[in-house]
Amino acid sequence: QEPLSPNSASPTLRCVIIAMQATLERRSGTAVPATVLAAVGALGAIALGSAFVASGRAAGQQLSALRGARAAGELGVATTGSTLGWSGVDLTVFASAAAAAVVGAVAARCARSRHRQQRAGVVQLRAARLFGAQSTRSPLVNWYCYEADIDLEMKSPKPSPHPFGQVPHLSDDGGVEVFESGAILLYLADKYGGLSTPEARAKVTKWVMWANSTLEELCFGAGFSGPVVSRPDKKAMDVLNKLLGESEWLVDGQFSVADVAVASYLNYIPVFFGQVDLTSRPNVAKYMKRCAERPAFAKAFGAQHVAAVRAKVLGA
């Protein structure tokens, strides 16, 4: 990291550093060598480095970095002061000024870094909060977060901020409130999953919307009457089988949030309704099992869910 100096600090910090330099020269009666200021700056830079790592993380972690920066600044002054033969009072006064300068530099640099990263969409200031339970569709969201390495804080399903009191419901920085599993998946993929263009969003949005509408009825039946994915008259399943025969995953040959949405619904079938025969659509059966074998799927849905897919999906 760049050392703390009048040229690299903000205007406010520059004034503080110049005042520190003047104090040094007044106390010592001589011009202050650059090495003396560099000693303080170097220790401040070490603290800055730890603070950069903490930027974009929880406030408590940033506070620890700032405390470390203050300690480094005071240590640098104590070392310099003892070399120049300062009194204890001089050290105390000057150490306070140095600590303020170092902590100020850390805070300013962290703020700039976090602002740049926020604009780039790669940092969340606090983990998103998911109100949900294992028995709901919350595991869909958990699965995607595990796959995309998105921090997620689980909250009790009651009370839920959902306007209808339901779950899953996601709360995020900036007052963001999202409900419906598909909408939550798209929001997370958009903010944290690298969907930087409308074209990229369109590739996955159509599949998430299809899963939440057409596929849901195919998997659960009208009024939760049972799956119809095995019926020969369901042409949508024939199309899905064809597409999965051409590629292991739904979008650009890579696993994505689209697969999370589609496979989650398909893999609920053996859990809710038991054995499902997909001999006539083997690519769909293979896809269901392929998704269930992903470690993040097992982490989100549980081992029993994985076992049900392995044992009760026929045709793979």
PDB file of C-alpha atoms in Angstrom:
ATOM      1  CA  GLN A   1       0.000   0.000   0.000  1.00  0.00           C
ATOM      2  CA  GLU A   2       1.184   3.594  -0.571  1.00  0.00           C
ATOM      3  CA  PRO A   3       2.795   5.168   2.550  1.00  0.00           C
ATOM      4  CA  LEU A   4       1.036   7.888   4.476  1.00  0.00           C
ATOM      5  CA  SER A   5       2.368  11.251   3.224  1.00  0.00           C
ATOM      6  CA  PRO A   6       1.156  14.814   2.535  1.00  0.00           C
ATOM      7  CA  ASN A   7       0.884  14.017  -1.165  1.00  0.00           C
ATOM      8  CA  SER A   8      -1.155  10.819  -0.819  1.00  0.00           C
ATOM      9  CA  ALA A   9      -3.563  11.834   1.960  1.00  0.00           C
ATOM     10  CA  SER A  10      -6.776  13.791   1.657  1.00  0.00           C
ATOM     11  CA  PRO A  11      -6.564  17.598   2.140  1.00  0.00           C
ATOM     12  CA  THR A  12      -7.754  17.298   5.745  1.00  0.00           C
ATOM     13  CA  LEU A  13      -5.223  14.608   6.587  1.00  0.00           C
ATOM     14  CA  ARG A  14      -2.532  16.567   4.766  1.00  0.00           C
ATOM     15  CA  CYS A  15      -3.039  19.436   7.202  1.00  0.00           C
ATOM     16  CA  VAL A  16      -2.793  17.015  10.126  1.00  0.00           C
ATOM     17  CA  ILE A  17       0.438  15.511   8.829  1.00  0.00           C
ATOM     18  CA  ILE A  18       1.962  18.926   8.165  1.00  0.00           C
ATOM     19  CA  ALA A  19       1.065  19.928  11.735  1.00  0.00           C
ATOM     20  CA  MET A  20       2.695  16.739  12.977  1.00  0.00           C
ATOM     21  CA  GLN A  21       5.837  17.560  11.006  1.00  0.00           C
ATOM     22  CA  ALA A  22       5.923  21.102  12.408  1.00  0.00           C
ATOM     23  CA  THR A  23       5.558  19.745  15.932  1.00  0.00           C
ATOM     24  CA  LEU A  24       8.421  17.364  15.342  1.00  0.00           C
ATOM     25  CA  GLU A  25      10.666  20.140  14.067  1.00  0.00           C
ATOM     26  CA  ARG A  26       9.722  22.474  16.935  1.00  0.00           C
ATOM     27  CA  ARG A  27      10.409  19.814  19.557  1.00  0.00           C
ATOM     28  CA  SER A  28      13.652  18.630  18.025  1.00  0.00           C
ATOM     29  CA  GLY A  29      14.908  22.069  16.913  1.00  0.00           C
ATOM     30  CA  THR A  30      15.998  20.619  13.575  1.00  0.00           C
ATOM     31  CA  ALA A  31      14.465  19.725  10.272  1.00  0.00           C
ATOM     32  CA  VAL A  32      12.781  16.370  10.498  1.00  0.00           C
ATOM     33  CA  PRO A  33      14.435  13.728   8.311  1.00  0.00           C
ATOM     34  CA  ALA A  34      12.155  12.068   5.792  1.00  0.00           C
ATOM     35  CA  THR A  35      12.983   8.731   7.381  1.00  0.00           C
ATOM     36  CA  VAL A  36      11.265   9.762  10.605  1.00  0.00           C
ATOM     37  CA  LEU A  37       7.961  10.583   8.910  1.00  0.00           C
ATOM     38  CA  ALA A  38       8.383   7.474   6.753  1.00  0.00           C
ATOM     39  CA  ALA A  39       8.650   5.344   9.912  1.00  0.00           C
ATOM     40  CA  VAL A  40       5.261   6.574  11.097  1.00  0.00           C
ATOM     41  CA  GLY A  41       3.860   6.300   7.582  1.00  0.00           C
ATOM     42  CA  ALA A  42       5.112   2.739   7.158  1.00  0.00           C
ATOM     43  CA  LEU A  43       3.418   1.588  10.342  1.00  0.00           C
ATOM     44  CA  GLY A  44       0.272   3.379   9.240  1.00  0.00           C
ATOM     45  CA  ALA A  45       0.481   1.603   5.901  1.00  0.00           C
ATOM     46  CA  ILE A  46       0.548  -1.764   7.677  1.00  0.00           C
ATOM     47  CA  ALA A  47      -2.625  -0.824   9.478  1.00  0.00           C
ATOM     48  CA  LEU A  48      -4.123   0.420   6.226  1.00  0.00           C
ATOM     49  CA  GLY A  49      -3.435  -2.946   4.642  1.00  0.00           C
ATOM     50  CA  SER A  50      -5.409  -4.769   7.303  1.00  0.00           C
ATOM     51  CA  ALA A  51      -8.200  -2.256   6.953  1.00  0.00           C
ATOM     52  CA  PHE A  52      -8.385  -2.751   3.194  1.00  0.00           C
ATOM     53  CA  VAL A  53      -9.019  -6.443   3.814  1.00  0.00           C
ATOM     54  CA  ALA A  54     -11.821  -5.516   6.192  1.00  0.00           C
ATOM     55  CA  SER A  55     -13.473  -3.052   3.806  1.00  0.00           C
ATOM     56  CA  GLY A  56     -16.847  -4.244   2.599  1.00  0.00           C
ATOM     57  CA  ARG A  57     -17.278  -6.597   5.547  1.00  0.00           C
ATOM     58  CA  ALA A  58     -19.165  -6.324   8.804  1.00  0.00           C
ATOM     59  CA  ALA A  59     -18.850  -3.087  10.776  1.00  0.00           C
ATOM     60  CA  GLY A  60     -17.357  -4.946  13.716  1.00  0.00           C
ATOM     61  CA  GLN A  61     -14.490  -6.205  11.567  1.00  0.00           C
ATOM     62  CA  GLN A  62     -13.804  -2.715  10.247  1.00  0.00           C
ATOM     63  CA  LEU A  63     -13.752  -1.396  13.795  1.00  0.00           C
ATOM     64  CA  SER A  64     -11.088  -3.951  14.683  1.00  0.00           C
ATOM     65  CA  ALA A  65      -8.991  -2.758  11.737  1.00  0.00           C
ATOM     66  CA  LEU A  66      -9.373   0.859  12.826  1.00  0.00           C
ATOM     67  CA  ARG A  67      -8.309  -0.012  16.354  1.00  0.00           C
ATOM     68  CA  GLY A  68      -5.277  -1.781  14.936  1.00  0.00           C
ATOM     69  CA  ALA A  69      -4.474   1.299  12.852  1.00  0.00           C
ATOM     70  CA  ARG A  70      -4.636   3.509  15.926  1.00  0.00           C
ATOM     71  CA  ALA A  71      -2.323   1.200  17.843  1.00  0.00           C
ATOM     72  CA  ALA A  72       0.138   1.168  14.945  1.00  0.00           C
ATOM     73  CA  GLY A  73       0.120   4.952  14.767  1.00  0.00           C
ATOM     74  CA  GLU A  74       0.765   5.306  18.482  1.00  0.00           C
ATOM     75  CA  LEU A  75       3.542   2.730  18.320  1.00  0.00           C
ATOM     76  CA  GLY A  76       5.193   4.592  15.470  1.00  0.00           C
ATOM     77  CA  VAL A  77       5.104   7.855  17.410  1.00  0.00           C
ATOM     78  CA  ALA A  78       6.408   6.237  20.591  1.00  0.00           C
ATOM     79  CA  THR A  79       9.362   4.785  18.680  1.00  0.00           C
ATOM     80  CA  THR A  80      10.135   8.096  16.976  1.00  0.00           C
ATOM     81  CA  GLY A  81       9.625  10.112  20.171  1.00  0.00           C
ATOM     82  CA  SER A  82      11.911   7.978  22.259  1.00  0.00           C
ATOM     83  CA  THR A  83      14.618   8.386  19.634  1.00  0.00           C
ATOM     84  CA  LEU A  84      14.305  12.175  19.864  1.00  0.00           C
ATOM     85  CA  GLY A  85      14.174  12.177  23.657  1.00  0.00           C
ATOM     86  CA  TRP A  86      10.621  13.453  24.088  1.00  0.00           C
ATOM     87  CA  SER A  87       8.893  13.680  27.426  1.00  0.00           C
ATOM     88  CA  GLY A  88       5.878  11.562  28.308  1.00  0.00           C
ATOM     89  CA  VAL A  89       3.525  14.519  27.790  1.00  0.00           C
ATOM     90  CA  ASP A  90       4.932  15.213  24.345  1.00  0.00           C
ATOM     91  CA  LEU A  91       4.477  11.590  23.398  1.00  0.00           C
ATOM     92  CA  THR A  92       0.876  11.528  24.607  1.00  0.00           C
ATOM     93  CA  VAL A  93      -0.149  14.663  22.707  1.00  0.00           C
ATOM     94  CA  PHE A  94       1.621  13.714  19.530  1.00  0.00           C
ATOM     95  CA  ALA A  95       0.458  10.097  19.664  1.00  0.00           C
ATOM     96  CA  SER A  96      -3.151  11.260  19.759  1.00  0.00           C
ATOM     97  CA  ALA A  97      -2.613  13.361  16.634  1.00  0.00           C
ATOM     98  CA  ALA A  98      -0.827  10.538  14.837  1.00  0.00           C
ATOM     99  CA  ALA A  99      -3.489   8.016  15.761  1.00  0.00           C
ATOM    100  CA  ALA A 100      -6.192  10.361  14.475  1.00  0.00           C
ATOM    101  CA  ALA A 101      -4.325  10.777  11.197  1.00  0.00           C
ATOM    102  CA  VAL A 102      -3.833   7.052  10.675  1.00  0.00           C
ATOM    103  CA  VAL A 103      -7.401   6.155  11.623  1.00  0.00           C
ATOM    104  CA  GLY A 104      -8.710   8.938   9.419  1.00  0.00           C
ATOM    105  CA  ALA A 105      -6.683   7.636   6.489  1.00  0.00           C
ATOM    106  CA  VAL A 106      -7.997   4.127   7.076  1.00  0.00           C
ATOM    107  CA  ALA A 107     -11.594   5.292   7.265  1.00  0.00           C
ATOM    108  CA  ALA A 108     -11.297   7.450   4.146  1.00  0.00           C
ATOM    109  CA  ARG A 109      -9.575   4.723   2.140  1.00  0.00           C
ATOM    110  CA  CYS A 110     -12.109   2.108   3.248  1.00  0.00           C
ATOM    111  CA  ALA A 111     -14.988   4.386   2.313  1.00  0.00           C
ATOM    112  CA  ARG A 112     -13.569   5.010  -1.154  1.00  0.00           C
ATOM    113  CA  SER A 113     -12.833   1.320  -1.671  1.00  0.00           C
ATOM    114  CA  ARG A 114     -16.304   0.263  -0.563  1.00  0.00           C
ATOM    115  CA  HIS A 115     -17.914   2.920  -2.742  1.00  0.00           C
ATOM    116  CA  ARG A 116     -16.035   1.715  -5.818  1.00  0.00           C
ATOM    117  CA  GLN A 117     -16.861  -1.915  -5.093  1.00  0.00           C
ATOM    118  CA  GLN A 118     -20.514  -1.136  -4.439  1.00  0.00           C
ATOM    119  CA  ARG A 119     -20.752   0.628  -7.786  1.00  0.00           C
ATOM    120  CA  ALA A 120     -19.186  -2.440  -9.392  1.00  0.00           C
ATOM    121  CA  GLY A 121     -21.737  -4.628  -7.602  1.00  0.00           C
ATOM    122  CA  VAL A 122     -19.215  -6.907  -5.933  1.00  0.00           C
ATOM    123  CA  VAL A 123     -19.591  -6.007  -2.264  1.00  0.00           C
ATOM    124  CA  GLN A 124     -22.452  -6.276   0.153  1.00  0.00           C
ATOM    125  CA  LEU A 125     -22.190  -4.198   3.298  1.00  0.00           C
ATOM    126  CA  ARG A 126     -24.065  -6.714   5.381  1.00  0.00           C
ATOM    127  CA  ALA A 127     -25.199 -10.252   4.704  1.00  0.00           C
ATOM    128  CA  ALA A 128     -28.638 -10.420   3.134  1.00  0.00           C
ATOM    129  CA  ARG A 129     -31.261 -11.729   5.558  1.00  0.00           C
ATOM    130  CA  LEU A 130     -33.506 -14.598   4.496  1.00  0.00           C
ATOM    131  CA  PHE A 131     -36.667 -15.216   6.482  1.00  0.00           C
ATOM    132  CA  GLY A 132     -37.559 -18.837   5.890  1.00  0.00           C
ATOM    133  CA  ALA A 133     -37.603 -22.451   6.994  1.00  0.00           C
ATOM    134  CA  GLN A 134     -36.463 -25.795   5.645  1.00  0.00           C
ATOM    135  CA  SER A 135     -40.042 -26.886   5.009  1.00  0.00           C
ATOM    136  CA  THR A 136     -40.679 -23.950   2.646  1.00  0.00           C
ATOM    137  CA  ARG A 137     -39.049 -22.933  -0.628  1.00  0.00           C
ATOM    138  CA  SER A 138     -36.263 -21.222   1.246  1.00  0.00           C
ATOM    139  CA  PRO A 139     -33.743 -23.976   0.355  1.00  0.00           C
ATOM    140  CA  LEU A 140     -33.941 -22.826  -3.280  1.00  0.00           C
ATOM    141  CA  VAL A 141     -32.423 -19.548  -2.203  1.00  0.00           C
ATOM    142  CA  ASN A 142     -29.910 -21.246   0.094  1.00  0.00           C
ATOM    143  CA  TRP A 143     -28.778 -23.502  -2.734  1.00  0.00           C
ATOM    144  CA  TYR A 144     -28.012 -20.590  -5.043  1.00  0.00           C
ATOM    145  CA  CYS A 145     -26.224 -18.663  -2.296  1.00  0.00           C
ATOM    146  CA  TYR A 146     -24.021 -21.659  -1.534  1.00  0.00           C
ATOM    147  CA  GLU A 147     -23.213 -22.079  -5.216  1.00  0.00           C
ATOM    148  CA  ALA A 148     -22.439 -18.392  -5.755  1.00  0.00           C
ATOM    149  CA  ASP A 149     -20.688 -17.901  -2.400  1.00  0.00           C
ATOM    150  CA  ILE A 150     -23.156 -15.231  -1.281  1.00  0.00           C
ATOM    151  CA  ASP A 151     -23.285 -14.484   2.435  1.00  0.00           C
ATOM    152  CA  LEU A 152     -26.765 -15.118   3.790  1.00  0.00           C
ATOM    153  CA  GLU A 153     -28.071 -14.685   7.302  1.00  0.00           C
ATOM    154  CA  MET A 154     -30.996 -16.954   8.153  1.00  0.00           C
ATOM    155  CA  LYS A 155     -33.831 -15.416  10.137  1.00  0.00           C
ATOM    156  CA  SER A 156     -36.845 -16.927  11.858  1.00  0.00           C
ATOM    157  CA  PRO A 157     -39.882 -17.269   9.560  1.00  0.00           C
ATOM    158  CA  LYS A 158     -42.015 -15.386  12.072  1.00  0.00           C
ATOM    159  CA  PRO A 159     -42.437 -12.482  12.067  1.00  0.00           C
ATOM    160  CA  SER A 160     -41.709 -12.042   8.369  1.00  0.00           C
ATOM    161  CA  PRO A 161     -41.498  -8.642   6.635  1.00  0.00           C
ATOM    162  CA  HIS A 162     -43.430 -10.206   3.735  1.00  0.00           C
ATOM    163  CA  PRO A 163     -46.583  -8.095   3.197  1.00  0.00           C
ATOM    164  CA  PHE A 164     -48.648 -11.285   3.474  1.00  0.00           C
ATOM    165  CA  GLY A 165     -46.577 -12.741   6.317  1.00  0.00           C
ATOM    166  CA  GLN A 166     -45.176 -15.565   4.181  1.00  0.00           C
ATOM    167  CA  VAL A 167     -41.705 -16.963   3.520  1.00  0.00           C
ATOM    168  CA  PRO A 168     -39.251 -16.954   1.917  1.00  0.00           C
ATOM    169  CA  HIS A 169     -38.612 -13.230   2.176  1.00  0.00           C
ATOM    170  CA  LEU A 170     -35.280 -11.476   1.629  1.00  0.00           C
ATOM    171  CA  SER A 171     -34.117  -8.227   3.236  1.00  0.00           C
ATOM    172  CA  ASP A 172     -30.936  -6.602   1.971  1.00  0.00           C
ATOM    173  CA  ASP A 173     -28.924  -3.398   2.284  1.00  0.00           C
ATOM    174  CA  GLY A 174     -30.549  -0.154   1.220  1.00  0.00           C
ATOM    175  CA  GLY A 175     -34.020  -1.090   2.389  1.00  0.00           C
ATOM    176  CA  VAL A 176     -34.442  -3.811  -0.242  1.00  0.00           C
ATOM    177  CA  GLU A 177     -37.320  -6.218   0.482  1.00  0.00           C
ATOM    178  CA  VAL A 178     -38.028  -9.111  -1.916  1.00  0.00           C
ATOM    179  CA  PHE A 179     -40.546 -11.932  -1.722  1.00  0.00           C
ATOM    180  CA  GLU A 180     -41.316 -14.980  -3.928  1.00  0.00           C
ATOM    181  CA  SER A 181     -38.483 -17.457  -4.368  1.00  0.00           C
ATOM    182  CA  GLY A 182     -38.030 -16.729  -8.070  1.00  0.00           C
ATOM    183  CA  ALA A 183     -37.849 -12.984  -7.525  1.00  0.00           C
ATOM    184  CA  ILE A 184     -35.321 -13.506  -4.723  1.00  0.00           C
ATOM    185  CA  LEU A 185     -33.149 -15.703  -6.950  1.00  0.00           C
ATOM    186  CA  LEU A 186     -33.163 -13.111  -9.722  1.00  0.00           C
ATOM    187  CA  TYR A 187     -32.353 -10.278  -7.343  1.00  0.00           C
ATOM    188  CA  LEU A 188     -29.397 -12.146  -5.848  1.00  0.00           C
ATOM    189  CA  ALA A 189     -28.132 -13.203  -9.270  1.00  0.00           C
ATOM    190  CA  ASP A 190     -28.448  -9.643 -10.515  1.00  0.00           C
ATOM    191  CA  LYS A 191     -26.704  -8.006  -7.547  1.00  0.00           C
ATOM    192  CA  TYR A 192     -24.129 -10.607  -6.574  1.00  0.00           C
ATOM    193  CA  GLY A 193     -24.055 -13.152  -9.387  1.00  0.00           C
ATOM    194  CA  GLY A 194     -22.456 -11.086 -12.133  1.00  0.00           C
ATOM    195  CA  LEU A 195     -25.488 -10.439 -14.362  1.00  0.00           C
ATOM    196  CA  SER A 196     -24.076  -7.161 -15.626  1.00  0.00           C
ATOM    197  CA  THR A 197     -26.120  -6.705 -18.826  1.00  0.00           C
ATOM    198  CA  PRO A 198     -29.757  -7.036 -19.891  1.00  0.00           C
ATOM    199  CA  GLU A 199     -28.699  -9.800 -22.254  1.00  0.00           C
ATOM    200  CA  ALA A 200     -27.138 -11.816 -19.435  1.00  0.00           C
ATOM    201  CA  ARG A 201     -30.237 -11.315 -17.296  1.00  0.00           C
ATOM    202  CA  ALA A 202     -32.548 -12.392 -20.084  1.00  0.00           C
ATOM    203  CA  LYS A 203     -30.780 -15.739 -20.446  1.00  0.00           C
ATOM    204  CA  VAL A 204     -31.638 -16.769 -16.898  1.00  0.00           C
ATOM    205  CA  THR A 205     -34.810 -14.762 -16.224  1.00  0.00           C
ATOM    206  CA  LYS A 206     -36.856 -16.707 -18.780  1.00  0.00           C
ATOM    207  CA  TRP A 207     -35.963 -20.007 -17.084  1.00  0.00           C
ATOM    208  CA  VAL A 208     -36.717 -18.778 -13.567  1.00  0.00           C
ATOM    209  CA  MET A 209     -40.080 -17.438 -14.728  1.00  0.00           C
ATOM    210  CA  TRP A 210     -40.831 -20.682 -16.581  1.00  0.00           C
ATOM    211  CA  ALA A 211     -40.004 -22.703 -13.482  1.00  0.00           C
ATOM    212  CA  ASN A 212     -42.304 -20.592 -11.310  1.00  0.00           C
ATOM    213  CA  SER A 213     -45.199 -20.886 -13.718  1.00  0.00           C
ATOM    214  CA  THR A 214     -45.300 -23.733 -16.254  1.00  0.00           C
ATOM    215  CA  LEU A 215     -42.921 -26.144 -14.525  1.00  0.00           C
ATOM    216  CA  GLU A 216     -44.509 -25.746 -11.096  1.00  0.00           C
ATOM    217  CA  GLU A 217     -47.825 -27.079 -12.381  1.00  0.00           C
ATOM    218  CA  LEU A 218     -46.089 -29.906 -14.245  1.00  0.00           C
ATOM    219  CA  CYS A 219     -44.279 -30.953 -11.071  1.00  0.00           C
ATOM    220  CA  PHE A 220     -47.073 -30.565  -8.528  1.00  0.00           C
ATOM    221  CA  GLY A 221     -50.290 -30.761 -10.554  1.00  0.00           C
ATOM    222  CA  ALA A 222     -53.373 -28.601 -10.215  1.00  0.00           C
ATOM    223  CA  GLY A 223     -54.151 -28.123  -6.546  1.00  0.00           C
ATOM    224  CA  PHE A 224     -51.100 -30.206  -5.612  1.00  0.00           C
ATOM    225  CA  SER A 225     -52.782 -33.259  -7.144  1.00  0.00           C
ATOM    226  CA  GLY A 226     -49.542 -34.860  -8.303  1.00  0.00           C
ATOM    227  CA  PRO A 227     -46.877 -34.558 -11.003  1.00  0.00           C
ATOM    228  CA  VAL A 228     -47.639 -34.884 -14.684  1.00  0.00           C
ATOM    229  CA  VAL A 229     -44.045 -34.768 -15.926  1.00  0.00           C
ATOM    230  CA  SER A 230     -44.269 -38.388 -17.088  1.00  0.00           C
ATOM    231  CA  ARG A 231     -47.378 -37.963 -19.209  1.00  0.00           C
ATOM    232  CA  PRO A 232     -46.652 -38.324 -22.935  1.00  0.00           C
ATOM    233  CA  ASP A 233     -48.911 -35.390 -23.857  1.00  0.00           C
ATOM    234  CA  LYS A 234     -46.771 -32.868 -21.950  1.00  0.00           C
ATOM    235  CA  LYS A 235     -44.768 -31.470 -24.837  1.00  0.00           C
ATOM    236  CA  ALA A 236     -42.937 -29.000 -22.606  1.00  0.00           C
ATOM    237  CA  MET A 237     -41.196 -31.941 -20.967  1.00  0.00           C
ATOM    238  CA  ASP A 238     -40.182 -33.284 -24.384  1.00  0.00           C
ATOM    239  CA  VAL A 239     -38.597 -29.936 -25.219  1.00  0.00           C
ATOM    240  CA  LEU A 240     -36.782 -29.843 -21.868  1.00  0.00           C
ATOM    241  CA  ASN A 241     -35.539 -33.388 -22.447  1.00  0.00           C
ATOM    242  CA  LYS A 242     -34.225 -32.409 -25.876  1.00  0.00           C
ATOM    243  CA  LEU A 243     -32.421 -29.327 -24.570  1.00  0.00           C
ATOM    244  CA  LEU A 244     -30.815 -31.292 -21.742  1.00  0.00           C
ATOM    245  CA  GLY A 245     -29.627 -33.838 -24.276  1.00  0.00           C
ATOM    246  CA  GLU A 246     -27.725 -31.067 -26.032  1.00  0.00           C
ATOM    247  CA  SER A 247     -26.189 -29.521 -22.929  1.00  0.00           C
ATOM    248  CA  GLU A 248     -25.777 -30.527 -19.275  1.00  0.00           C
ATOM    249  CA  TRP A 249     -26.949 -27.084 -18.132  1.00  0.00           C
ATOM    250  CA  LEU A 250     -29.615 -24.684 -19.313  1.00  0.00           C
ATOM    251  CA  VAL A 251     -27.601 -21.539 -20.068  1.00  0.00           C
ATOM    252  CA  ASP A 252     -24.385 -21.442 -22.110  1.00  0.00           C
ATOM    253  CA  GLY A 253     -23.304 -24.895 -20.959  1.00  0.00           C
ATOM    254  CA  GLN A 254     -22.641 -23.657 -17.409  1.00  0.00           C
ATOM    255  CA  PHE A 255     -24.479 -24.128 -14.139  1.00  0.00           C
ATOM    256  CA  SER A 256     -26.463 -21.002 -13.262  1.00  0.00           C
ATOM    257  CA  VAL A 257     -29.377 -19.654 -11.265  1.00  0.00           C
ATOM    258  CA  ALA A 258     -31.586 -21.004 -14.069  1.00  0.00           C
ATOM    259  CA  ASP A 259     -30.634 -24.555 -13.066  1.00  0.00           C
ATOM    260  CA  VAL A 260     -31.301 -23.759  -9.410  1.00  0.00           C
ATOM    261  CA  ALA A 261     -34.868 -22.716 -10.227  1.00  0.00           C
ATOM    262  CA  VAL A 262     -35.682 -25.561 -12.633  1.00  0.00           C
ATOM    263  CA  ALA A 263     -33.947 -28.437 -10.820  1.00  0.00           C
ATOM    264  CA  SER A 264     -35.356 -27.410  -7.441  1.00  0.00           C
ATOM    265  CA  TYR A 265     -38.917 -27.884  -8.666  1.00  0.00           C
ATOM    266  CA  LEU A 266     -38.122 -31.142 -10.441  1.00  0.00           C
ATOM    267  CA  ASN A 267     -36.344 -32.563  -7.408  1.00  0.00           C
ATOM    268  CA  TYR A 268     -39.262 -31.810  -5.117  1.00  0.00           C
ATOM    269  CA  ILE A 269     -41.273 -34.465  -6.978  1.00  0.00           C
ATOM    270  CA  PRO A 270     -39.718 -37.600  -5.366  1.00  0.00           C
ATOM    271  CA  VAL A 271     -39.843 -35.926  -1.946  1.00  0.00           C
ATOM    272  CA  PHE A 272     -43.533 -34.982  -2.107  1.00  0.00           C
ATOM    273  CA  PHE A 273     -44.951 -37.712  -4.343  1.00  0.00           C
ATOM    274  CA  GLY A 274     -42.538 -40.650  -4.324  1.00  0.00           C
ATOM    275  CA  GLN A 275     -41.344 -42.549  -7.349  1.00  0.00           C
ATOM    276  CA  VAL A 276     -41.423 -40.828 -10.734  1.00  0.00           C
ATOM    277  CA  ASP A 277     -40.806 -42.699 -13.982  1.00  0.00           C
ATOM    278  CA  LEU A 278     -38.938 -40.617 -16.538  1.00  0.00           C
ATOM    279  CA  THR A 279     -37.788 -43.492 -18.727  1.00  0.00           C
ATOM    280  CA  SER A 280     -39.210 -41.716 -21.760  1.00  0.00           C
ATOM    281  CA  ARG A 281     -37.322 -38.546 -20.819  1.00  0.00           C
ATOM    282  CA  PRO A 282     -33.942 -39.839 -19.606  1.00  0.00           C
ATOM    283  CA  ASN A 283     -32.112 -36.547 -20.027  1.00  0.00           C
ATOM    284  CA  VAL A 284     -34.427 -34.927 -17.498  1.00  0.00           C
ATOM    285  CA  ALA A 285     -33.871 -37.798 -15.056  1.00  0.00           C
ATOM    286  CA  LYS A 286     -30.090 -37.501 -15.442  1.00  0.00           C
ATOM    287  CA  TYR A 287     -30.331 -33.757 -14.960  1.00  0.00           C
ATOM    288  CA  MET A 288     -32.287 -34.159 -11.732  1.00  0.00           C
ATOM    289  CA  LYS A 289     -29.705 -36.542 -10.310  1.00  0.00           C
ATOM    290  CA  ARG A 290     -26.781 -34.468 -11.572  1.00  0.00           C
ATOM    291  CA  CYS A 291     -28.087 -31.432  -9.727  1.00  0.00           C
ATOM    292  CA  ALA A 292     -28.838 -33.409  -6.572  1.00  0.00           C
ATOM    293  CA  GLU A 293     -25.239 -34.613  -6.447  1.00  0.00           C
ATOM    294  CA  ARG A 294     -23.877 -31.085  -6.211  1.00  0.00           C
ATOM    295  CA  PRO A 295     -22.500 -30.437  -2.691  1.00  0.00           C
ATOM    296  CA  ALA A 296     -24.351 -27.125  -2.419  1.00  0.00           C
ATOM    297  CA  PHE A 297     -27.651 -28.861  -3.169  1.00  0.00           C
ATOM    298  CA  ALA A 298     -27.105 -31.352  -0.356  1.00  0.00           C
ATOM    299  CA  LYS A 299     -26.087 -28.554   1.987  1.00  0.00           C
ATOM    300  CA  ALA A 300     -29.268 -26.614   1.224  1.00  0.00           C
ATOM    301  CA  PHE A 301     -31.866 -29.387   0.979  1.00  0.00           C
ATOM    302  CA  GLY A 302     -30.379 -32.083   3.181  1.00  0.00           C
ATOM    303  CA  ALA A 303     -29.189 -35.652   2.779  1.00  0.00           C
ATOM    304  CA  GLN A 304     -32.695 -37.167   2.830  1.00  0.00           C
ATOM    305  CA  HIS A 305     -33.705 -35.007  -0.116  1.00  0.00           C
ATOM    306  CA  VAL A 306     -30.665 -36.181  -2.068  1.00  0.00           C
ATOM    307  CA  ALA A 307     -31.414 -39.806  -1.175  1.00  0.00           C
ATOM    308  CA  ALA A 308     -34.991 -39.473  -2.412  1.00  0.00           C
ATOM    309  CA  VAL A 309     -33.818 -38.199  -5.802  1.00  0.00           C
ATOM    310  CA  ARG A 310     -31.295 -41.014  -6.105  1.00  0.00           C
ATOM    311  CA  ALA A 311     -33.753 -43.747  -5.205  1.00  0.00           C
ATOM    312  CA  LYS A 312     -37.060 -42.580  -6.651  1.00  0.00           C
ATOM    313  CA  VAL A 313     -36.206 -40.949  -9.988  1.00  0.00           C
ATOM    314  CA  LEU A 314     -36.324 -43.675 -12.644  1.00  0.00           C
ATOM    315  CA  GLY A 315     -34.934 -43.440 -16.153  1.00  0.00           C
ATOM    316  CA  ALA A 316     -31.425 -42.133 -15.646  1.00  0.00           C
TER     317      ALA A 316
END
